[in-house]
Short mmCIF file of C-alpha atoms and ligand atoms in Angstrom, two decimals:
data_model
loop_
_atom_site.label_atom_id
_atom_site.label_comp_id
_atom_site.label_asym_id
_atom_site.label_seq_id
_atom_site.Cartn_x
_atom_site.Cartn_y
_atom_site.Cartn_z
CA UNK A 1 0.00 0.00 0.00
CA UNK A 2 3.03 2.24 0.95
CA UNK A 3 4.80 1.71 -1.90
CA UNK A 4 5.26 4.37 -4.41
CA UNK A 5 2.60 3.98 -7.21
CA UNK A 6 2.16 4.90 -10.47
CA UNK A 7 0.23 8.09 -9.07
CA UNK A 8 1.60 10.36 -6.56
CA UNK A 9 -0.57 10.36 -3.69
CA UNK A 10 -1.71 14.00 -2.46
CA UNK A 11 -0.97 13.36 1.11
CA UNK A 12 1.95 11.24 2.12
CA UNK A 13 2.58 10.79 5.81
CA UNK A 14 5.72 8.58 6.71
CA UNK A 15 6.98 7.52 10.07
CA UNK A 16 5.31 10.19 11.96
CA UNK A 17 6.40 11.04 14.99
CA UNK A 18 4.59 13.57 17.99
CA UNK A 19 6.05 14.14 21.30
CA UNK A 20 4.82 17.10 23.35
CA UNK A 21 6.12 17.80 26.62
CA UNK A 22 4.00 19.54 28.43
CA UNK A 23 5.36 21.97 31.49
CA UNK A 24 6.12 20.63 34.77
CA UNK A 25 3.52 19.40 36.63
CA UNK A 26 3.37 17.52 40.38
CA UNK A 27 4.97 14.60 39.35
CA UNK A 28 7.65 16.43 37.14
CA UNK A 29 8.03 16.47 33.25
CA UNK A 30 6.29 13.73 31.67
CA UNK A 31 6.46 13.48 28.55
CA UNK A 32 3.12 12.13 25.89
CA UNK A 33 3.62 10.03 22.91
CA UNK A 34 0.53 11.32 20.88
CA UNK A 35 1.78 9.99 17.38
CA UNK A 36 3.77 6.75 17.17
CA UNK A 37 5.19 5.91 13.76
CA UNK A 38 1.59 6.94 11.90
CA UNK A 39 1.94 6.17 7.80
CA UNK A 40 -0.45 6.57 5.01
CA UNK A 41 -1.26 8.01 1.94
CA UNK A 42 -3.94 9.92 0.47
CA UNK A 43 -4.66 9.53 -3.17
CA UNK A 44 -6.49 12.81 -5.40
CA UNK A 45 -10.20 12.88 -4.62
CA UNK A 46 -9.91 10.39 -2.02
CA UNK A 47 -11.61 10.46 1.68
CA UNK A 48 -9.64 8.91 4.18
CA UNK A 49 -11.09 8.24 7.46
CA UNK A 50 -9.51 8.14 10.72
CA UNK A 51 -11.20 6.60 13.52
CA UNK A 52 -10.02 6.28 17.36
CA UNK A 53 -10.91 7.34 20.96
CA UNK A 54 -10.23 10.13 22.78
CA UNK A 55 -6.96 10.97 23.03
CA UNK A 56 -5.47 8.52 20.40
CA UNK A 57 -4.04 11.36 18.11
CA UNK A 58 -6.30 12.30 15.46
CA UNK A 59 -6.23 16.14 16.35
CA UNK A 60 -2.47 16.21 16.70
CA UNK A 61 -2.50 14.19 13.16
CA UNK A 62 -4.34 16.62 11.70
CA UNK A 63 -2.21 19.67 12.93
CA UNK A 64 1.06 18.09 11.93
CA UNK A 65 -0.56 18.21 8.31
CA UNK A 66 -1.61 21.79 8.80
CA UNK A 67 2.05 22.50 10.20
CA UNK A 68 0.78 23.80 13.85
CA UNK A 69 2.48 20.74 15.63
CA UNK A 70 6.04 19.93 14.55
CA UNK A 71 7.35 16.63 14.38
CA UNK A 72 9.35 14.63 16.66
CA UNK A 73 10.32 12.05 13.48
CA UNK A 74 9.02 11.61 10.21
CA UNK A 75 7.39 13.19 7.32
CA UNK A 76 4.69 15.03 5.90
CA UNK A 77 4.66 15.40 1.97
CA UNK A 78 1.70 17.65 0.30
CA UNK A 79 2.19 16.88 -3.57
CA UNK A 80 5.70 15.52 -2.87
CA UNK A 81 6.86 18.37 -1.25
CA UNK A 82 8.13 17.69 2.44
CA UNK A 83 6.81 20.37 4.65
CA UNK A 84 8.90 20.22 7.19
CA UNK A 85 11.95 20.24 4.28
CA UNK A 86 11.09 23.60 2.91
CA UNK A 87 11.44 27.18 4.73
CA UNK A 88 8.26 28.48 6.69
CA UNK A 89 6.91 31.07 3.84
CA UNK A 90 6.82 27.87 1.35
CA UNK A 91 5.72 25.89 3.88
CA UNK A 92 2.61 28.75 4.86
CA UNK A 93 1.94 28.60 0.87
CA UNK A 94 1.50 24.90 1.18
CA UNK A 95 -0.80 25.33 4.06
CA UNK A 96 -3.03 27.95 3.23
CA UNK A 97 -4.02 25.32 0.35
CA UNK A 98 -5.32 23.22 3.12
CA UNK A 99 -8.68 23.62 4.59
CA UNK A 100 -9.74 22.71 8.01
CA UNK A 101 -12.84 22.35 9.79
CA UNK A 102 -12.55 22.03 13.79
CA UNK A 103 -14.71 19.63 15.73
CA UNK A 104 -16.11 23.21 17.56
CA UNK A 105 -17.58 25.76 15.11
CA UNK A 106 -17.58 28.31 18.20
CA UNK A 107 -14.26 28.37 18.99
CA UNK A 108 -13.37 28.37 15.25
CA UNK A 109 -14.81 31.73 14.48
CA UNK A 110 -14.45 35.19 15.73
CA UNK A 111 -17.47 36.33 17.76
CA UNK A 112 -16.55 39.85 16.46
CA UNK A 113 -16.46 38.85 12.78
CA UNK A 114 -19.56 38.90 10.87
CA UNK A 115 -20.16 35.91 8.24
CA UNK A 116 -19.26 37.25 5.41
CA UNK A 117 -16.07 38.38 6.95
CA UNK A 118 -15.55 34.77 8.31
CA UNK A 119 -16.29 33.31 4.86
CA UNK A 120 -14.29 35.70 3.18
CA UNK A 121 -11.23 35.54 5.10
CA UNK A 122 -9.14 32.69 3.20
CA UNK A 123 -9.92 34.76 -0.28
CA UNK A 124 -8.47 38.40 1.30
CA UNK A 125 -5.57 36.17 2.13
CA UNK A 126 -5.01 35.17 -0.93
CA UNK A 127 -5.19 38.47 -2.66
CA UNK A 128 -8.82 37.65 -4.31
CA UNK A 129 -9.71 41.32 -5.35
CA UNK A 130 -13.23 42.60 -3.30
CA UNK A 131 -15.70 42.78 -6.20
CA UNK A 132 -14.68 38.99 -7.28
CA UNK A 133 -15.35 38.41 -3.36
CA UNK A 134 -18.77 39.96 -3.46
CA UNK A 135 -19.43 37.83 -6.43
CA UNK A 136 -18.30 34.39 -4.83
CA UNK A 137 -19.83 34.73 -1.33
CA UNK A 138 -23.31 34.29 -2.15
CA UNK A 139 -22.78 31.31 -4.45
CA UNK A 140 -20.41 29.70 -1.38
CA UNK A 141 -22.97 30.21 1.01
CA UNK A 142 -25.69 28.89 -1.28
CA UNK A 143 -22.93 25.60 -1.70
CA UNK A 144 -23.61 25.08 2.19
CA UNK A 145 -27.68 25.44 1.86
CA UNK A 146 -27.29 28.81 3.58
CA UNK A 147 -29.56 31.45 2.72
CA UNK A 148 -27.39 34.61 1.68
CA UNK A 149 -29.61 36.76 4.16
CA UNK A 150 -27.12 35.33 6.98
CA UNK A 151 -24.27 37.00 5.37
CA UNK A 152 -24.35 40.19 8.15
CA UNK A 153 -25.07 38.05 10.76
CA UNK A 154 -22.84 37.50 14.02
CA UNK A 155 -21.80 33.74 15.24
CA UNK A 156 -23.66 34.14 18.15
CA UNK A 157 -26.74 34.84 15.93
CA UNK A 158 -26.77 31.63 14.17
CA UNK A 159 -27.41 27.75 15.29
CA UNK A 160 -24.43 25.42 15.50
CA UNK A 161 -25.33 23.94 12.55
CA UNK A 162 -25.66 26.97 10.54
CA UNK A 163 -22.44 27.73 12.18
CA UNK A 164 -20.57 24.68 11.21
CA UNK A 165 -21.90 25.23 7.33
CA UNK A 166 -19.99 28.78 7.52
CA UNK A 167 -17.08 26.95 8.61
CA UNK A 168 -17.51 24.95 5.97
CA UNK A 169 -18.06 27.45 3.59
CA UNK A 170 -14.91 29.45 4.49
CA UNK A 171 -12.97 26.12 4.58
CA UNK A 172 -13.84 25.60 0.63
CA UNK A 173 -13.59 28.91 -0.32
CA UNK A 174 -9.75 29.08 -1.31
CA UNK A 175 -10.62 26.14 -3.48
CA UNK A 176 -8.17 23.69 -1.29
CA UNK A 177 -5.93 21.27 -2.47
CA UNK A 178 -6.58 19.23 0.78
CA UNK A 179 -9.47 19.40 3.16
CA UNK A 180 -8.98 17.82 6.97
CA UNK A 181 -12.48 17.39 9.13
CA UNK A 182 -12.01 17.35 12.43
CA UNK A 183 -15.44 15.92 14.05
CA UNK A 184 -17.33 18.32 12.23
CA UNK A 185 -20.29 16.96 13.67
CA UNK A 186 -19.32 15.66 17.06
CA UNK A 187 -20.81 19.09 18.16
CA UNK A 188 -24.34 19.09 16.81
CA UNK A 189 -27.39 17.31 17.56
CA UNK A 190 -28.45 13.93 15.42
CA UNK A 191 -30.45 15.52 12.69
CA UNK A 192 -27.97 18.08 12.11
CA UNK A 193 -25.30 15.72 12.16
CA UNK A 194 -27.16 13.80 9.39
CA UNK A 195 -27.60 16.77 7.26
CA UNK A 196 -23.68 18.26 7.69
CA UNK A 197 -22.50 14.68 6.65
CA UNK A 198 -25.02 14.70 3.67
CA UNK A 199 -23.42 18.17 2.79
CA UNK A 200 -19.44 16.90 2.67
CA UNK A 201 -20.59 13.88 0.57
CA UNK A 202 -22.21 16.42 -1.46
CA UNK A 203 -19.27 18.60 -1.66
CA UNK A 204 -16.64 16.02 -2.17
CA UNK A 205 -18.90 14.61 -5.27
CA UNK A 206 -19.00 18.03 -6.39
CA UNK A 207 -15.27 18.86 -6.30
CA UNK A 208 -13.85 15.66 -5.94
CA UNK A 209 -11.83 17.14 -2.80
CA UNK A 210 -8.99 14.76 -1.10
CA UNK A 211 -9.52 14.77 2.00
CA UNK A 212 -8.86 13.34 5.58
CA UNK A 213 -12.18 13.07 8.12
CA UNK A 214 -11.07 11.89 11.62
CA UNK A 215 -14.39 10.89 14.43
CA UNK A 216 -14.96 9.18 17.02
CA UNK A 217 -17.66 7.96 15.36
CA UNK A 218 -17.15 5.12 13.03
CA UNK A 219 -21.25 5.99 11.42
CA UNK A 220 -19.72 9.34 10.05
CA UNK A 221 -16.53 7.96 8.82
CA UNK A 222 -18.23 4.94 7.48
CA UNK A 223 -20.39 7.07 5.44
CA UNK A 224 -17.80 9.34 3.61
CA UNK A 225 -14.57 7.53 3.64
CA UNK A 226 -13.42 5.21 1.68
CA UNK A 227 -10.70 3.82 2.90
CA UNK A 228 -10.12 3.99 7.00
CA UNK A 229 -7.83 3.89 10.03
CA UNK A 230 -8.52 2.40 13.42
CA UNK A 231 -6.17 4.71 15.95
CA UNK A 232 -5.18 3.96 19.52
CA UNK A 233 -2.71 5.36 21.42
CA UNK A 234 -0.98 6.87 19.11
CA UNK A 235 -0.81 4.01 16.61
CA UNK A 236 -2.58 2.70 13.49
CA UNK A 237 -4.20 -0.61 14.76
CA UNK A 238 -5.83 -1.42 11.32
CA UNK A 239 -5.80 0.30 7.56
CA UNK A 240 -8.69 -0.49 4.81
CA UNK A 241 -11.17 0.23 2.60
CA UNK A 242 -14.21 0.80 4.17
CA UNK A 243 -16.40 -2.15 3.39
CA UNK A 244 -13.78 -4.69 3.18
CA UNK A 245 -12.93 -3.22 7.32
CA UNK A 246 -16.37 -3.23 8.17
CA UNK A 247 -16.89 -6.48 6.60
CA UNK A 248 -14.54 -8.53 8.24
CA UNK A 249 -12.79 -6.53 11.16
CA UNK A 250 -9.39 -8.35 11.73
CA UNK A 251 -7.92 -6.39 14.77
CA UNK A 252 -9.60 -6.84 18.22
CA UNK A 253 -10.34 -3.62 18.75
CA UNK A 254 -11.32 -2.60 15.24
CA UNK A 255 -14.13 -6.17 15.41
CA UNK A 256 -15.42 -4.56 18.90
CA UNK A 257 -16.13 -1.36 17.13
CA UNK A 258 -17.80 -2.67 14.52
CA UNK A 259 -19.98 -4.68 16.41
CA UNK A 260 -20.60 -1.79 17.93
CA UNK A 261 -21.21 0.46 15.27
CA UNK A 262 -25.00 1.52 17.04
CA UNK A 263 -22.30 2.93 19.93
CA UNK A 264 -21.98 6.88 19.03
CA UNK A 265 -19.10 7.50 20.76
CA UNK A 266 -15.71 4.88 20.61
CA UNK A 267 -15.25 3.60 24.54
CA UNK A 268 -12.11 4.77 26.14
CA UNK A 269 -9.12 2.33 26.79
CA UNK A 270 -6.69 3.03 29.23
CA UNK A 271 -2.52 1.70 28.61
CA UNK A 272 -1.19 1.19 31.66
CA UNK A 273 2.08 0.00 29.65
CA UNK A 274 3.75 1.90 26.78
CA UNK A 275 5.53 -1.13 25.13
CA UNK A 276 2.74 -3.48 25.00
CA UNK A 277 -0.05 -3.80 22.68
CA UNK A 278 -2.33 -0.67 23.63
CA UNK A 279 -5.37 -3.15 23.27
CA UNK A 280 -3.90 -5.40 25.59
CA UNK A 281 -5.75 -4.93 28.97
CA UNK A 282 -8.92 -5.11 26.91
CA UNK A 283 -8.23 -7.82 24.45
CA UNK A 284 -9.33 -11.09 25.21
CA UNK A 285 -7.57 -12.51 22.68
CA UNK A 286 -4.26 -11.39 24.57
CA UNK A 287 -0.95 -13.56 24.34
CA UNK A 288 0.43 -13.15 27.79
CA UNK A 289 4.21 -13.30 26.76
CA UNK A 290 3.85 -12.13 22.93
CA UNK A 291 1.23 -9.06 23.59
CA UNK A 292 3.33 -7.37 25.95
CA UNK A 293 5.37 -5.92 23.25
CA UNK A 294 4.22 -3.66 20.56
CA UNK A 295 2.87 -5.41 17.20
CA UNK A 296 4.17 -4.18 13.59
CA UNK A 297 1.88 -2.72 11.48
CA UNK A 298 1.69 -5.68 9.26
CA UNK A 299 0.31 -5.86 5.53
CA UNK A 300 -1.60 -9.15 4.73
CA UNK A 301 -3.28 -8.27 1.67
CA UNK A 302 -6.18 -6.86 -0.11
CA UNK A 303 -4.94 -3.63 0.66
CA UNK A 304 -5.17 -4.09 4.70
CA UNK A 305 -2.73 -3.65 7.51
CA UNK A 306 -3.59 -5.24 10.77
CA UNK A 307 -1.38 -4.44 14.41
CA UNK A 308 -2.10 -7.51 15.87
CA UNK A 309 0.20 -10.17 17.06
CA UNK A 310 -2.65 -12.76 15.75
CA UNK A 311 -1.71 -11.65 11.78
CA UNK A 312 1.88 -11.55 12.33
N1 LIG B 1 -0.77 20.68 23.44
C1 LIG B 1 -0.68 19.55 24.08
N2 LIG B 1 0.18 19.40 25.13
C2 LIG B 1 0.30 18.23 25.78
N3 LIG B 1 -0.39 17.11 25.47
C3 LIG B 1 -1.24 17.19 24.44
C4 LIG B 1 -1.43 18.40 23.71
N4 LIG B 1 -2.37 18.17 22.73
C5 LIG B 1 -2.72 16.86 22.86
N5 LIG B 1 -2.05 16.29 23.88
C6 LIG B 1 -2.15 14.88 24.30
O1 LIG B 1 -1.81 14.08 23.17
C7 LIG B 1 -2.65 12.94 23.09
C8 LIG B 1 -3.40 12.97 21.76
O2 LIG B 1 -4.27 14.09 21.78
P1 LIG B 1 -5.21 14.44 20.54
O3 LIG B 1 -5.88 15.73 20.88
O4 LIG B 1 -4.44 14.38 19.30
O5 LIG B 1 -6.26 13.23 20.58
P2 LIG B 1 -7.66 13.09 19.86
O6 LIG B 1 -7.71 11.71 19.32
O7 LIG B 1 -7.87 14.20 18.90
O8 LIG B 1 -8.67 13.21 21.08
P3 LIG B 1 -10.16 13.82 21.11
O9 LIG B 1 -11.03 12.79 20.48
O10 LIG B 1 -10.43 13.99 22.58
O11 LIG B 1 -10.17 15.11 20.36
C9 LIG B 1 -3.55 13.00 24.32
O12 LIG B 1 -2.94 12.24 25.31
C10 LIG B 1 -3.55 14.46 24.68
O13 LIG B 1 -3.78 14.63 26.06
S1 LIG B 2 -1.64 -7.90 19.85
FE1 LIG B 2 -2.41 -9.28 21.43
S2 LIG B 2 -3.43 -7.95 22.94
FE2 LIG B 2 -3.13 -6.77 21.06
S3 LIG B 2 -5.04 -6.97 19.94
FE3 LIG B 2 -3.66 -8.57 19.17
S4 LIG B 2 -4.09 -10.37 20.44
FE4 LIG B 2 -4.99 -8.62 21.49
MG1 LIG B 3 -9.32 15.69 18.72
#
């Protein structure tokens, strides 16, 4: 799968390495693993999903693509171009071509910022002229099913729904090469969840956008993705296309959330031990000797990689 093929991929993570250390704390400096060795690629007009629990490392995934985390190891190519290989104005170019929409619409927007400001924003920066501005906001709004009457409203004068399509709206707006989705929908209520996930398939058909959709919620990445990544603890458990993992599961943890695919939210799993196999105090598959140390990432086929001491 990670071999080079005859098309370059758009997004080519290798070997990916995050280490933060946060300040001092009671029981001194400790330091977190949040990415551990993460690789895949992204092919043009592709949705990759990326599924884990809390604190498995999809946010910090998606800001070492967007360049607001750096890298303990590895690599992130856009297009074959390394950006942590280039200077920071080439690699600023590189990322204003990448749109992002955050799990939390509110904290993505200015409260002081009206929407057409918000939506605008992306095209200033990229020297669109005003009058070719005025021409393209209505049409982007319309793009989210927003009515262009919202355009001098204030956040705190829309729902979080309406919110999240201005988000939207603003992150499509400089036409981007790449477009990461944070749960966009972890925020809102079922129905709107629904209709926000009806509106990215609807944009990706439209554009054909490559993107990468991280949830906890294996329903929303189910429905857009097709290929996927089970997460944990900083590592890739399992890699797929979509129906062939929700098919036939292989890893432990990636069969349990399947089965539990009526679950909204993926349950929690505590390591107690860094080295062993971050499933292991759950799994009750477990090798006592064997499943103490960390799997490979193995490939066995049909496009799938599995972490699991079982398929190695
Ligand atoms: N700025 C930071 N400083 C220190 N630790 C951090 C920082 N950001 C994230 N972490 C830690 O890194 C790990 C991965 O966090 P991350 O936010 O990437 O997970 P996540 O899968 O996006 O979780 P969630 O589903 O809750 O958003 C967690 O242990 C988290 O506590
Ligand atoms: S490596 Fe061992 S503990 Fe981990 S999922 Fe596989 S069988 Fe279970
Ligand atoms: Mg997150």
């Amino acid at each position: 799968m990670l071999e080079a093929s005859a098309v370059r991929p758009v997004v080519r993570v290798r070997d990916l390495w995050v280490e933060y250390s946060p300040a001092s704390g009671l029981f001194g400096r400790r330091k977190i693993l949040a990415l551990r060795g993460v690789s895949f690629e992204v092919a043009e007009g592709e949705t990759y999903g990326v599924v884990g629990a809390s604190g498995s490392g999809k946010s910090t995934l998606l800001k070492a693509i967007m360049g607001f985390v750096k890298p303990t190891g590895g690599t992130v190519e856009i297009d074959g171009v390394d950006l942590y290989g280039v200077d920071g104005g080439t690699r600023r170019g590189i990322v204003r071509r990448i749109g992002y929409v955050s799990q939390n619409p509110l904290a993505a927007v200015d409260p002081r910022y009206r929407v057409r400001d918000i939506v605008a924003e992306p095209l200033r920066a990229s020297g669109v002229s005003k009058r070719e501005i005025d021409r393209v906001l209505s049409a982007l709004l319309e793009m989210v099913d927003l009515d262009p009457g919202v355009m001098d409203l204030l956040p705190h004068e829309l729902s979080l729904g309406m919110l999240q399509r201005v988000v939207i709206a603003r992150a499509i707006a400089a036409k981007p090469r790449v477009l990461l989705l944070d749960e966009p929908t972890s925020a809102l209520d079922s129905i709107t969840q629904s209709h926000i996930v009806s509106l990215l398939g609807g944009l990706r058909d439209l554009f054909g956008y490559t993107s990468i959709l991280v949830s906890h919620d294996l329903r929303v990445v189910a429905r857009l993705a097709s290929r996927l990544a089970i997460m944990m603890a900083g590592l890739m458990l399992e890699e797929g296309p979509t129906s062939s993992v929700l098919e036939k599961p292989l890893h432990p943890y990636a069969r349990e959330l399947v089965e539990s695919l009526k679950l909204k939210e993926v349950g929690e799993v505590f390591t107690v031990n860094p080295n062993a196999c971050p499933f292991y105090t759950r799994c009750s598959q477990r090798l006592d000797g064997r499943c103490r140390e960390v799997p490979p990432l193995a490939e066995i086929g049909g496009a799938r990689r599995v972490r699991c001491w079982l398929y190695t």
